[in-house]
CSV table of C-alpha atoms and ligand atoms in Angstrom, one decimal:
chain,number,residue,atom,x,y,z
A,25,UNK,CA,-25.3,-0.5,8.7
A,26,UNK,CA,-22.2,-2.7,7.9
A,27,UNK,CA,-18.7,-0.8,8.0
A,28,UNK,CA,-15.3,-2.2,7.6
A,29,UNK,CA,-12.6,0.1,9.2
A,30,UNK,CA,-8.9,-0.3,8.6
A,31,UNK,CA,-6.2,1.0,11.0
A,32,UNK,CA,-2.8,1.5,10.0
A,33,UNK,CA,0.4,0.9,12.3
A,34,UNK,CA,0.6,4.5,13.4
A,35,UNK,CA,-3.0,4.1,14.8
A,36,UNK,CA,-2.0,1.0,16.9
A,37,UNK,CA,1.7,1.9,17.7
A,38,UNK,CA,1.3,2.4,21.4
A,39,UNK,CA,-1.1,2.2,24.2
A,40,UNK,CA,-2.6,5.8,23.6
A,41,UNK,CA,-3.1,5.1,20.0
A,42,UNK,CA,-4.6,1.6,20.8
A,43,UNK,CA,-7.4,3.6,23.0
A,44,UNK,CA,-7.9,6.3,20.3
A,45,UNK,CA,-8.7,3.4,17.9
A,46,UNK,CA,-10.8,1.4,20.1
A,47,UNK,CA,-12.8,4.8,20.9
A,48,UNK,CA,-13.3,5.3,17.1
A,49,UNK,CA,-14.5,1.5,16.6
A,50,UNK,CA,-17.0,2.0,19.7
A,51,UNK,CA,-18.4,5.3,18.5
A,52,UNK,CA,-19.3,3.8,15.0
A,53,UNK,CA,-22.7,2.4,14.7
A,54,UNK,CA,-23.7,-1.1,13.6
A,55,UNK,CA,-21.9,-4.2,12.9
A,56,UNK,CA,-18.2,-3.6,12.0
A,57,UNK,CA,-15.5,-5.7,10.5
A,58,UNK,CA,-12.0,-4.3,11.6
A,59,UNK,CA,-8.8,-4.6,9.9
A,60,UNK,CA,-5.7,-3.7,11.6
A,61,UNK,CA,-2.0,-3.5,10.8
A,62,UNK,CA,1.1,-4.7,12.8
A,63,UNK,CA,2.1,-2.0,15.3
A,64,UNK,CA,4.0,0.6,13.8
A,65,UNK,CA,7.5,-0.5,13.0
A,66,UNK,CA,7.1,-4.0,13.5
A,67,UNK,CA,6.7,-5.3,9.8
A,68,UNK,CA,10.2,-3.5,9.3
A,69,UNK,CA,11.6,-5.5,12.1
A,70,UNK,CA,10.2,-8.7,10.8
A,71,UNK,CA,11.5,-7.8,7.6
A,72,UNK,CA,15.0,-7.1,9.1
A,73,UNK,CA,14.8,-10.8,10.6
A,74,UNK,CA,14.5,-12.1,7.5
A,75,UNK,CA,17.4,-10.0,6.0
A,76,UNK,CA,19.4,-11.4,8.7
A,77,UNK,CA,18.4,-15.1,8.1
A,78,UNK,CA,19.4,-14.4,4.5
A,79,UNK,CA,22.7,-13.5,5.6
A,80,UNK,CA,22.9,-16.6,7.8
A,81,UNK,CA,23.4,-14.0,11.1
A,82,UNK,CA,21.1,-16.0,13.3
A,83,UNK,CA,22.2,-14.0,16.2
A,84,UNK,CA,20.9,-10.8,15.0
A,85,UNK,CA,17.6,-12.4,14.1
A,86,UNK,CA,17.2,-13.7,17.5
A,87,UNK,CA,18.1,-10.2,19.3
A,88,UNK,CA,15.3,-8.7,16.9
A,89,UNK,CA,13.0,-11.0,18.0
A,90,UNK,CA,13.7,-10.0,21.5
A,91,UNK,CA,13.1,-6.4,20.8
A,92,UNK,CA,9.9,-7.3,19.0
A,93,UNK,CA,8.5,-9.4,21.9
A,94,UNK,CA,9.5,-6.7,24.4
A,95,UNK,CA,7.8,-3.9,22.3
A,96,UNK,CA,4.5,-5.9,22.6
A,97,UNK,CA,4.9,-6.8,26.1
A,98,UNK,CA,5.0,-3.0,27.0
A,99,UNK,CA,1.9,-2.1,25.1
A,100,UNK,CA,0.0,-5.2,26.6
A,101,UNK,CA,1.2,-4.1,30.0
A,102,UNK,CA,0.2,-0.4,29.5
A,103,UNK,CA,-3.2,-1.5,28.2
A,104,UNK,CA,-3.8,-3.8,31.1
A,105,UNK,CA,-4.6,-6.3,28.8
A,106,UNK,CA,-5.7,-10.0,29.6
A,107,UNK,CA,-3.5,-13.0,30.7
A,108,UNK,CA,-4.8,-14.7,27.4
A,109,UNK,CA,-2.9,-12.0,25.4
A,110,UNK,CA,0.2,-12.4,27.3
A,111,UNK,CA,0.1,-16.1,27.0
A,112,UNK,CA,-0.7,-15.8,23.2
A,113,UNK,CA,2.5,-13.4,22.7
A,114,UNK,CA,4.5,-16.0,24.4
A,115,UNK,CA,3.2,-18.6,22.0
A,116,UNK,CA,3.8,-16.5,19.0
A,117,UNK,CA,7.4,-15.8,20.1
A,118,UNK,CA,8.4,-19.4,20.7
A,119,UNK,CA,6.9,-20.2,17.3
A,120,UNK,CA,9.0,-17.6,15.9
A,121,UNK,CA,12.3,-18.8,17.5
A,122,UNK,CA,11.6,-22.4,16.6
A,123,UNK,CA,11.0,-21.2,13.0
A,124,UNK,CA,14.4,-19.5,13.2
A,125,UNK,CA,16.0,-22.5,14.5
A,126,UNK,CA,14.6,-24.7,11.7
A,127,UNK,CA,15.8,-22.2,9.2
A,128,UNK,CA,19.4,-22.3,10.9
A,129,UNK,CA,19.4,-26.2,10.9
A,130,UNK,CA,17.9,-26.5,7.1
A,131,UNK,CA,20.0,-23.7,5.9
A,132,UNK,CA,17.2,-22.7,3.9
A,133,UNK,CA,14.8,-19.9,3.9
A,134,UNK,CA,11.5,-20.2,2.0
A,135,UNK,CA,8.8,-17.9,0.8
A,136,UNK,CA,6.7,-20.1,3.1
A,137,UNK,CA,8.8,-19.3,6.1
A,138,UNK,CA,9.0,-15.5,5.3
A,139,UNK,CA,5.3,-15.3,5.3
A,140,UNK,CA,5.2,-16.9,8.8
A,141,UNK,CA,7.6,-14.5,10.0
A,142,UNK,CA,6.0,-11.5,8.2
A,143,UNK,CA,2.5,-12.4,9.5
A,144,UNK,CA,3.5,-12.2,13.3
A,145,UNK,CA,2.8,-8.3,13.6
A,146,UNK,CA,-0.8,-8.6,12.3
A,147,UNK,CA,-1.6,-11.8,14.3
A,148,UNK,CA,-0.5,-9.9,17.6
A,149,UNK,CA,-2.0,-6.4,16.7
A,150,UNK,CA,-5.6,-7.9,15.9
A,151,UNK,CA,-5.7,-10.2,19.2
A,152,UNK,CA,-4.6,-7.2,21.2
A,153,UNK,CA,-7.3,-4.9,19.6
A,154,UNK,CA,-10.0,-7.6,20.0
A,155,UNK,CA,-8.9,-7.8,23.7
A,156,UNK,CA,-9.1,-4.1,24.5
A,157,UNK,CA,-12.6,-4.1,22.8
A,158,UNK,CA,-14.0,-7.0,24.8
A,159,UNK,CA,-12.6,-5.2,28.0
A,160,UNK,CA,-14.6,-2.2,27.1
A,161,UNK,CA,-17.6,-4.4,26.8
A,162,UNK,CA,-18.0,-4.7,23.4
A,163,UNK,CA,-18.8,-8.1,21.8
A,164,UNK,CA,-15.7,-8.5,19.8
A,165,UNK,CA,-13.8,-11.4,18.4
A,166,UNK,CA,-10.3,-11.7,16.6
A,167,UNK,CA,-10.8,-13.8,13.4
A,168,UNK,CA,-7.7,-15.4,11.7
A,169,UNK,CA,-7.4,-13.4,8.5
A,170,UNK,CA,-6.2,-16.5,6.5
A,171,UNK,CA,-9.7,-17.9,7.0
A,172,UNK,CA,-11.2,-14.9,5.3
A,173,UNK,CA,-8.8,-13.9,2.4
A,174,UNK,CA,-7.6,-16.9,0.2
A,175,UNK,CA,-5.0,-16.2,-2.4
A,176,UNK,CA,-2.6,-18.4,-4.8
A,177,UNK,CA,0.8,-19.6,-3.4
A,178,UNK,CA,3.0,-16.7,-4.4
A,179,UNK,CA,4.4,-16.2,-0.9
A,180,UNK,CA,5.2,-12.5,0.0
A,181,UNK,CA,3.0,-11.1,-2.8
A,182,UNK,CA,0.2,-13.3,-3.3
A,183,UNK,CA,-2.7,-12.4,-5.4
A,184,UNK,CA,-6.1,-12.9,-4.0
A,185,UNK,CA,-8.4,-15.6,-5.3
A,186,UNK,CA,-11.6,-13.6,-5.3
A,187,UNK,CA,-14.4,-16.5,-5.8
A,188,UNK,CA,-13.0,-18.4,-2.8
A,189,UNK,CA,-12.4,-15.2,-0.8
A,190,UNK,CA,-16.2,-13.9,-1.3
A,191,UNK,CA,-17.4,-17.2,-0.2
A,192,UNK,CA,-15.2,-17.4,2.8
A,193,UNK,CA,-15.7,-13.9,3.9
A,194,UNK,CA,-19.6,-13.8,3.5
A,195,UNK,CA,-19.7,-17.4,5.2
A,196,UNK,CA,-17.5,-16.6,8.0
A,197,UNK,CA,-18.5,-13.1,8.8
A,198,UNK,CA,-22.3,-14.2,8.7
A,199,UNK,CA,-21.6,-16.8,11.5
A,200,UNK,CA,-19.5,-14.5,13.6
A,201,UNK,CA,-22.0,-11.6,13.5
A,202,UNK,CA,-24.5,-14.0,15.0
A,203,UNK,CA,-22.9,-13.5,18.5
A,204,UNK,CA,-20.5,-10.6,17.8
A,205,UNK,CA,-20.8,-7.1,16.8
A,206,UNK,CA,-17.1,-6.6,15.8
A,207,UNK,CA,-14.8,-9.1,14.1
A,208,UNK,CA,-11.1,-8.1,14.2
A,209,UNK,CA,-8.8,-9.4,11.6
A,210,UNK,CA,-5.2,-8.7,10.7
A,211,UNK,CA,-4.6,-6.9,7.6
A,212,UNK,CA,-1.8,-8.2,4.9
A,213,UNK,CA,-2.2,-11.7,5.7
A,214,UNK,CA,-4.1,-14.5,4.0
A,215,UNK,CA,-3.7,-18.2,3.2
A,216,UNK,CA,-3.5,-20.2,0.1
A,217,UNK,CA,-6.1,-22.8,-0.8
A,218,UNK,CA,-3.9,-25.3,1.2
A,219,UNK,CA,-4.2,-23.2,4.3
A,220,UNK,CA,-0.3,-22.0,4.2
A,221,UNK,CA,0.0,-18.6,5.4
A,222,UNK,CA,0.7,-15.9,2.8
A,223,UNK,CA,1.1,-12.2,2.5
A,224,UNK,CA,-0.1,-9.5,0.3
A,225,UNK,CA,2.9,-7.4,0.0
A,226,UNK,CA,4.1,-4.2,1.9
A,227,UNK,CA,1.4,-2.0,2.8
A,228,UNK,CA,-1.3,-4.5,2.0
A,229,UNK,CA,-3.7,-4.0,4.9
A,230,UNK,CA,-5.6,-1.4,3.0
A,231,UNK,CA,-6.0,-3.9,0.2
A,232,UNK,CA,-7.2,-6.6,2.9
A,233,UNK,CA,-10.0,-4.2,4.0
A,234,UNK,CA,-11.2,-3.5,0.6
A,235,UNK,CA,-11.4,-7.0,-0.3
A,236,UNK,CA,-13.2,-7.8,2.6
A,237,UNK,CA,-15.7,-5.0,2.5
A,238,UNK,CA,-16.5,-5.9,-1.3
A,239,UNK,CA,-17.0,-9.6,-0.4
A,240,UNK,CA,-19.2,-8.8,2.6
A,241,UNK,CA,-20.9,-6.0,0.7
A,242,UNK,CA,-20.2,-3.5,3.4
A,243,UNK,CA,-22.1,-0.1,3.3
A,244,UNK,CA,-18.8,2.0,3.7
A,245,UNK,CA,-15.2,1.4,3.9
A,246,UNK,CA,-12.9,3.5,6.3
A,247,UNK,CA,-9.2,3.8,5.9
A,248,UNK,CA,-7.8,5.4,9.1
A,249,UNK,CA,-4.4,6.6,9.1
A,250,UNK,CA,-2.1,9.4,10.6
A,251,UNK,CA,-2.6,12.3,8.2
A,252,UNK,CA,-6.3,13.9,7.7
A,253,UNK,CA,-7.0,12.0,4.7
A,254,UNK,CA,-5.7,12.3,1.1
A,255,UNK,CA,-3.6,15.3,0.7
A,256,UNK,CA,-2.7,17.3,-2.5
A,257,UNK,CA,0.8,16.2,-1.9
A,258,UNK,CA,3.1,14.2,0.5
A,259,UNK,CA,3.1,16.1,3.6
A,260,UNK,CA,6.5,15.1,4.5
A,261,UNK,CA,7.7,16.8,1.5
A,262,UNK,CA,5.2,19.5,1.1
A,263,UNK,CA,4.3,21.0,4.4
A,264,UNK,CA,1.4,23.2,3.0
A,265,UNK,CA,-0.2,20.4,1.6
A,266,UNK,CA,-4.0,20.6,1.8
A,267,UNK,CA,-6.9,17.8,2.5
A,268,UNK,CA,-8.8,16.9,-0.6
A,269,UNK,CA,-12.3,16.4,0.7
A,270,UNK,CA,-13.6,14.6,-2.4
A,271,UNK,CA,-11.9,12.3,-4.9
A,272,UNK,CA,-13.4,10.0,-7.8
A,273,UNK,CA,-12.4,6.3,-7.3
A,274,UNK,CA,-10.1,6.6,-10.5
A,275,UNK,CA,-8.3,9.9,-9.2
A,276,UNK,CA,-7.5,8.0,-5.7
A,277,UNK,CA,-6.6,5.0,-7.7
A,278,UNK,CA,-4.2,6.8,-10.0
A,279,UNK,CA,-2.5,8.4,-7.1
A,280,UNK,CA,-2.0,5.4,-5.2
A,281,UNK,CA,-0.3,3.8,-8.2
A,282,UNK,CA,1.9,6.8,-8.7
A,283,UNK,CA,3.0,7.0,-5.2
A,284,UNK,CA,0.9,8.4,-2.6
A,285,UNK,CA,1.6,5.7,0.1
A,286,UNK,CA,-1.6,6.8,2.0
A,287,UNK,CA,-3.5,4.1,0.0
A,288,UNK,CA,-2.2,0.5,-1.2
A,289,UNK,CA,-2.4,0.6,-5.0
A,290,UNK,CA,-4.6,-2.2,-5.3
A,291,UNK,CA,-7.1,-0.8,-2.7
A,292,UNK,CA,-9.6,1.1,-4.8
A,293,UNK,CA,-10.5,-1.8,-7.4
A,294,UNK,CA,-12.8,-3.8,-5.1
A,295,UNK,CA,-14.4,-0.8,-3.8
A,296,UNK,CA,-15.3,0.2,-7.5
A,297,UNK,CA,-16.4,-3.3,-8.4
A,298,UNK,CA,-18.6,-3.4,-5.4
A,299,UNK,CA,-19.6,0.4,-5.7
A,300,UNK,CA,-18.5,1.2,-1.8
A,301,UNK,CA,-17.7,4.6,-0.8
A,302,UNK,CA,-14.1,4.8,0.8
A,303,UNK,CA,-13.4,7.3,3.2
A,304,UNK,CA,-9.9,8.1,4.2
A,305,UNK,CA,-9.5,9.7,7.9
A,306,UNK,CA,-7.2,10.6,10.6
A,307,UNK,CA,-7.2,8.7,13.8
A,308,UNK,CA,-5.5,11.5,15.5
A,309,UNK,CA,-8.3,14.1,14.1
A,310,UNK,CA,-11.3,11.8,14.3
A,311,UNK,CA,-13.5,14.9,14.0
A,312,UNK,CA,-12.1,16.0,10.8
A,313,UNK,CA,-14.0,15.5,7.4
A,314,UNK,CA,-11.5,13.3,5.8
A,315,UNK,CA,-11.4,12.4,2.1
A,316,UNK,CA,-14.4,10.9,0.5
A,317,UNK,CA,-13.8,8.5,-2.5
A,318,UNK,CA,-16.8,8.3,-4.8
A,319,UNK,CA,-17.8,7.3,-8.3
A,320,UNK,CA,-17.8,10.9,-10.1
A,321,UNK,CA,-15.2,13.6,-9.6
A,322,UNK,CA,-16.6,16.6,-8.0
A,323,UNK,CA,-14.7,19.2,-10.0
A,324,UNK,CA,-13.2,18.2,-13.5
A,325,UNK,CA,-11.6,21.7,-14.2
A,326,UNK,CA,-8.5,21.2,-11.9
A,327,UNK,CA,-5.8,18.8,-10.8
A,328,UNK,CA,-6.4,17.3,-7.4
A,329,UNK,CA,-2.9,16.4,-6.0
A,330,UNK,CA,0.9,15.8,-7.1
A,331,UNK,CA,2.3,12.4,-6.5
A,332,UNK,CA,5.7,11.1,-6.7
A,333,UNK,CA,8.3,7.9,-6.9
A,334,UNK,CA,11.7,7.7,-6.1
A,335,UNK,CA,14.2,5.3,-6.9
A,336,UNK,CA,12.8,4.7,-10.8
A,337,UNK,CA,14.8,3.2,-13.5
A,338,UNK,CA,14.5,4.1,-17.0
A,339,UNK,CA,15.2,1.5,-19.9
A,340,UNK,CA,15.5,3.1,-23.5
A,341,UNK,CA,15.3,0.4,-25.8
A,342,UNK,CA,16.1,1.0,-29.7
A,343,UNK,CA,15.3,-1.7,-32.3
A,344,UNK,CA,18.1,-2.7,-34.5
A,345,UNK,CA,15.0,-3.4,-37.1
A,346,UNK,CA,15.6,-7.4,-36.9
A,347,UNK,CA,11.9,-7.3,-36.3
A,348,UNK,CA,9.1,-5.3,-37.9
A,349,UNK,CA,7.5,-2.6,-35.9
A,350,UNK,CA,4.6,-4.7,-34.5
A,351,UNK,CA,7.1,-7.6,-33.7
A,352,UNK,CA,9.4,-5.2,-31.7
A,353,UNK,CA,6.7,-3.9,-29.2
A,354,UNK,CA,5.3,-7.3,-28.5
A,355,UNK,CA,8.7,-8.9,-28.3
A,356,UNK,CA,10.0,-6.2,-25.7
A,357,UNK,CA,6.8,-6.5,-23.6
A,358,UNK,CA,7.2,-10.5,-23.7
A,359,UNK,CA,10.6,-10.3,-22.1
A,360,UNK,CA,9.5,-7.9,-19.2
A,361,UNK,CA,6.6,-10.6,-18.6
A,362,UNK,CA,8.9,-13.5,-18.7
A,363,UNK,CA,11.3,-11.9,-16.1
A,364,UNK,CA,8.1,-10.6,-13.8
A,365,UNK,CA,9.2,-7.2,-13.9
A,366,UNK,CA,6.5,-4.7,-14.3
A,367,UNK,CA,6.6,-1.8,-16.2
A,368,UNK,CA,5.1,1.6,-15.0
A,369,UNK,CA,5.3,4.4,-17.7
A,370,UNK,CA,6.1,3.8,-21.3
A,371,UNK,CA,6.6,6.3,-24.1
A,372,UNK,CA,7.1,4.7,-27.8
A,373,UNK,CA,8.1,5.4,-31.5
A,374,UNK,CA,7.8,2.6,-34.0
A,375,UNK,CA,11.4,1.8,-33.3
A,376,UNK,CA,12.3,2.8,-29.8
A,377,UNK,CA,10.7,2.6,-26.5
A,378,UNK,CA,11.4,4.3,-23.1
A,379,UNK,CA,10.0,2.7,-19.8
A,380,UNK,CA,10.3,3.0,-16.2
A,381,UNK,CA,10.5,0.0,-13.7
A,382,UNK,CA,10.9,0.3,-10.0
A,383,UNK,CA,12.1,-3.5,-9.3
A,384,UNK,CA,15.6,-4.0,-10.6
A,385,UNK,CA,15.8,-7.6,-9.5
A,386,UNK,CA,15.8,-9.1,-12.9
A,387,UNK,CA,17.2,-6.1,-14.6
A,388,UNK,CA,20.3,-8.0,-16.1
A,389,UNK,CA,18.2,-10.8,-17.5
A,390,UNK,CA,15.9,-8.4,-19.1
A,391,UNK,CA,18.7,-6.6,-20.6
A,392,UNK,CA,20.3,-9.3,-21.9
A,393,UNK,CA,17.2,-10.9,-23.7
A,394,UNK,CA,16.4,-7.5,-25.1
A,395,UNK,CA,20.0,-7.0,-26.4
A,396,UNK,CA,19.4,-9.9,-28.9
A,397,UNK,CA,17.3,-7.6,-31.2
A,398,UNK,CA,17.7,-4.0,-29.9
A,399,UNK,CA,20.4,-1.7,-27.8
A,400,UNK,CA,19.6,-1.0,-24.5
A,401,UNK,CA,20.5,2.0,-22.3
A,402,UNK,CA,19.7,2.0,-18.6
A,403,UNK,CA,19.4,5.2,-16.4
A,404,UNK,CA,19.0,5.2,-12.5
A,405,UNK,CA,18.4,7.6,-9.9
A,406,UNK,CA,15.4,9.0,-11.7
A,407,UNK,CA,11.9,9.9,-10.2
A,408,UNK,CA,8.5,10.1,-11.6
A,409,UNK,CA,6.1,13.0,-10.8
A,410,UNK,CA,2.4,12.6,-11.5
A,411,UNK,CA,-0.2,15.3,-11.6
A,412,UNK,CA,-3.7,13.8,-11.0
A,413,UNK,CA,-7.3,14.9,-11.7
A,414,UNK,CA,-10.0,14.5,-14.1
A,415,UNK,CA,-9.1,18.1,-14.9
A,416,UNK,CA,-6.4,16.8,-17.2
A,417,UNK,CA,-8.9,15.3,-19.3
A,418,UNK,CA,-11.2,18.2,-19.5
A,419,UNK,CA,-9.1,21.4,-19.1
A,420,UNK,CA,-6.9,23.2,-21.5
A,421,UNK,CA,-3.7,24.8,-20.0
A,422,UNK,CA,-2.9,22.4,-17.4
A,423,UNK,CA,0.0,20.9,-19.3
A,424,UNK,CA,1.3,24.3,-20.2
A,425,UNK,CA,1.1,25.6,-16.5
A,426,UNK,CA,2.8,22.2,-15.3
A,427,UNK,CA,5.9,22.4,-17.8
A,428,UNK,CA,6.5,26.1,-17.1
A,429,UNK,CA,7.4,25.5,-13.6
A,430,UNK,CA,9.9,22.8,-14.6
A,431,UNK,CA,11.8,25.2,-16.9
A,432,UNK,CA,15.7,24.4,-16.1
A,433,UNK,CA,14.9,20.8,-15.1
A,434,UNK,CA,15.7,18.2,-17.7
A,435,UNK,CA,12.5,16.1,-18.3
A,436,UNK,CA,13.4,12.8,-19.9
A,437,UNK,CA,9.9,11.3,-20.3
A,438,UNK,CA,6.5,12.7,-20.6
A,439,UNK,CA,3.1,10.5,-20.3
A,440,UNK,CA,-0.3,11.1,-20.1
A,441,UNK,CA,-1.9,7.9,-18.7
A,442,UNK,CA,-4.7,6.1,-20.9
A,443,UNK,CA,-7.1,7.2,-18.2
A,444,UNK,CA,-6.1,10.8,-19.1
A,445,UNK,CA,-6.2,11.9,-15.5
A,446,UNK,CA,-2.6,11.5,-14.9
A,447,UNK,CA,0.2,13.6,-16.5
A,448,UNK,CA,3.5,12.1,-15.6
A,449,UNK,CA,7.1,13.1,-16.2
A,450,UNK,CA,10.5,11.5,-15.3
A,451,UNK,CA,13.4,13.7,-14.1
A,452,UNK,CA,16.6,13.2,-12.2
A,453,UNK,CA,16.1,12.4,-8.7
A,454,UNK,CA,18.1,15.2,-7.3
A,455,UNK,CA,15.8,17.7,-8.8
A,456,UNK,CA,12.5,16.2,-7.3
A,457,UNK,CA,11.8,18.1,-4.3
A,458,UNK,CA,12.5,21.3,-5.8
A,459,UNK,CA,9.9,20.2,-8.5
A,460,UNK,CA,7.3,18.9,-6.4
A,461,UNK,CA,7.3,21.8,-4.3
A,462,UNK,CA,7.4,24.1,-7.2
A,463,UNK,CA,4.3,22.4,-8.9
A,464,UNK,CA,2.4,22.6,-5.6
A,465,UNK,CA,3.0,26.1,-5.3
A,466,UNK,CA,1.6,26.5,-8.9
A,467,UNK,CA,-1.7,24.6,-8.6
A,468,UNK,CA,-2.5,24.8,-4.7
A,469,UNK,CA,-0.5,27.7,-3.6
A,470,UNK,CA,-3.2,30.2,-4.0
A,471,UNK,CA,-6.6,28.5,-2.6
A,472,UNK,CA,-7.7,30.5,0.1
A,473,UNK,CA,-10.9,29.2,1.6
A,474,UNK,CA,-12.0,26.1,-0.4
A,475,UNK,CA,-14.7,23.2,0.5
A,476,UNK,CA,-12.7,20.8,-1.8
A,477,UNK,CA,-9.3,21.8,-0.4
A,478,UNK,CA,-9.2,22.1,3.4
A,479,UNK,CA,-6.7,23.2,5.6
A,480,UNK,CA,-5.0,20.2,7.6
A,481,UNK,CA,-5.8,19.9,11.3
A,482,UNK,CA,-9.3,21.4,11.0
A,483,UNK,CA,-12.3,19.4,12.6
A,484,UNK,CA,-15.6,19.6,10.6
B,512,ADP,P1,-0.6,3.6,7.6
B,512,ADP,O1,0.4,3.1,8.5
B,512,ADP,O2,-2.0,4.3,8.5
B,512,ADP,O3,-1.1,2.7,6.4
B,512,ADP,P2,1.0,4.8,5.8
B,512,ADP,O4,2.3,5.3,6.3
B,512,ADP,O5,1.1,3.8,4.7
B,512,ADP,O6,0.1,4.7,7.0
B,512,ADP,O7,0.3,6.0,4.9
B,512,ADP,C1,0.3,7.5,5.4
B,512,ADP,C2,1.3,8.2,4.9
B,512,ADP,O8,1.4,8.5,3.4
B,512,ADP,C3,1.3,9.5,5.4
B,512,ADP,O9,1.7,9.6,6.9
B,512,ADP,C4,2.0,10.4,4.4
B,512,ADP,O10,3.4,10.7,4.8
B,512,ADP,C5,2.0,9.6,3.1
B,512,ADP,N1,1.5,10.3,2.1
B,512,ADP,C6,2.5,10.1,0.8
B,512,ADP,N2,1.3,10.9,-0.1
B,512,ADP,C7,0.2,11.4,0.4
B,512,ADP,C8,-0.8,12.0,0.0
B,512,ADP,N3,-1.1,12.7,-1.3
B,512,ADP,N4,-1.8,12.1,1.1
B,512,ADP,C9,-1.7,11.8,2.2
B,512,ADP,N5,-0.6,11.1,2.6
B,512,ADP,C10,0.4,10.9,1.9
B,513,LIG,N1,2.1,-4.3,8.3
B,513,LIG,C1,2.4,-4.3,6.9
B,513,LIG,C2,3.4,-3.4,6.4
B,513,LIG,O1,3.8,-2.5,7.2
B,513,LIG,C3,1.1,-4.0,6.1
B,513,LIG,C4,0.5,-2.8,6.3
B,513,LIG,O2,0.6,-2.0,7.3
B,513,LIG,O3,-0.6,-2.4,5.4
B,513,LIG,O4,3.9,-3.3,5.2
B,514,MG,MG1,-0.3,1.8,4.7
């Protein structure tokens, strides 16, 4: 049995969480690769350091390094980890300080420097986790994630190069498993073909784990987080959200793309390719059933969850008919490609397109180019709500129930994804909470006892 287990930041947020996590690893049979995130909040701190450097506020950057160092020192002391761990922390903190001095002297903050800063959190957490496992008598060793996952050189949002990664992972893990039972790697971090540190984008540790699981042909991928699994909606907004015990790959993948933060959007694809079952579980309730993600949907007559995304911008583009209908659509998408702005939802007629984006960095360049052949309107403060489930393809009446709940709320776009397991709408952000809670009540308010939709907090 070969398992890849991924633990998010909340599963290593303090000494207690580290202990719970190491107990879960120890009680899992067979060989294991463990992928771990930075301690909760640390990547945010590192991002703040980068923002301070961007503003040339070097004092602020140094202060934040001080508090990052203290947070780790505390957990290392609470866990009574080895002197090597303390020493490693000191070395890494000195490296960060040196890097900041270099940025100050050069007056330049590059993507390469950003990734060196961002990767600090996972370098530390993986070293600490390997140390606590060894202390418990487990043959565990930390592995530099950059030797496992190889990417292009798009610093801070790198793309995995699968041929090189598959070879590196299978070769390196095979070697290490000769003498170890557990390999611990930091999530989110990788390196380019020249060995320079890269990162996979925020929340990318889930993706690291699935890339490694696919590369080493693991029997199972477990994503351990701070909620019981994938729920019928975000539990922070919908208090009565239920655990969905089984989802298909496609349902889980659409949920992740449409805002369920519990999984990074890219996580599912490598698992599908390698046909690895994925399980999402709660490290605070390890006895719970979690969500199992497999090939085929268990019930195709219902929706499984409601996801949402905030801070979405809608762009309406109307052709001024300088181009033929086919020329119009392709020209529009060429412009988004040119400015590397990804489009989420699209609805079209022959002469107009409405689409949504959530990264506004290049919006003015996009607008300027579009205005050469069309009129453009931009609307901000929108939100997307998506109902996800294979039932949308198979069952009549779901859309009617969906829109019935939204009576009185202005819906500015409607889209049924090509996968047909996703019905998405765009509304004004201030109506979001009311709409999500209302939709959840409509589809999940009356479940009673159900094996597919379990109450949270239950153990098996
Ligand atoms: P980790 O640190 O383990 O990667 P994340 O914070 O990235 O954890 O993801 C877990 C969080 O995702 C949950 O605490 C929850 O607030 C949020 N979330 C949003 N939608 C869902 C959903 N449908 N099911 C479960 N969690 C969700
Ligand atoms: N630590 C990184 C982040 O917070 C990656 C991850 O946790 O998945 O974004
Ligand atoms: Mg996450």
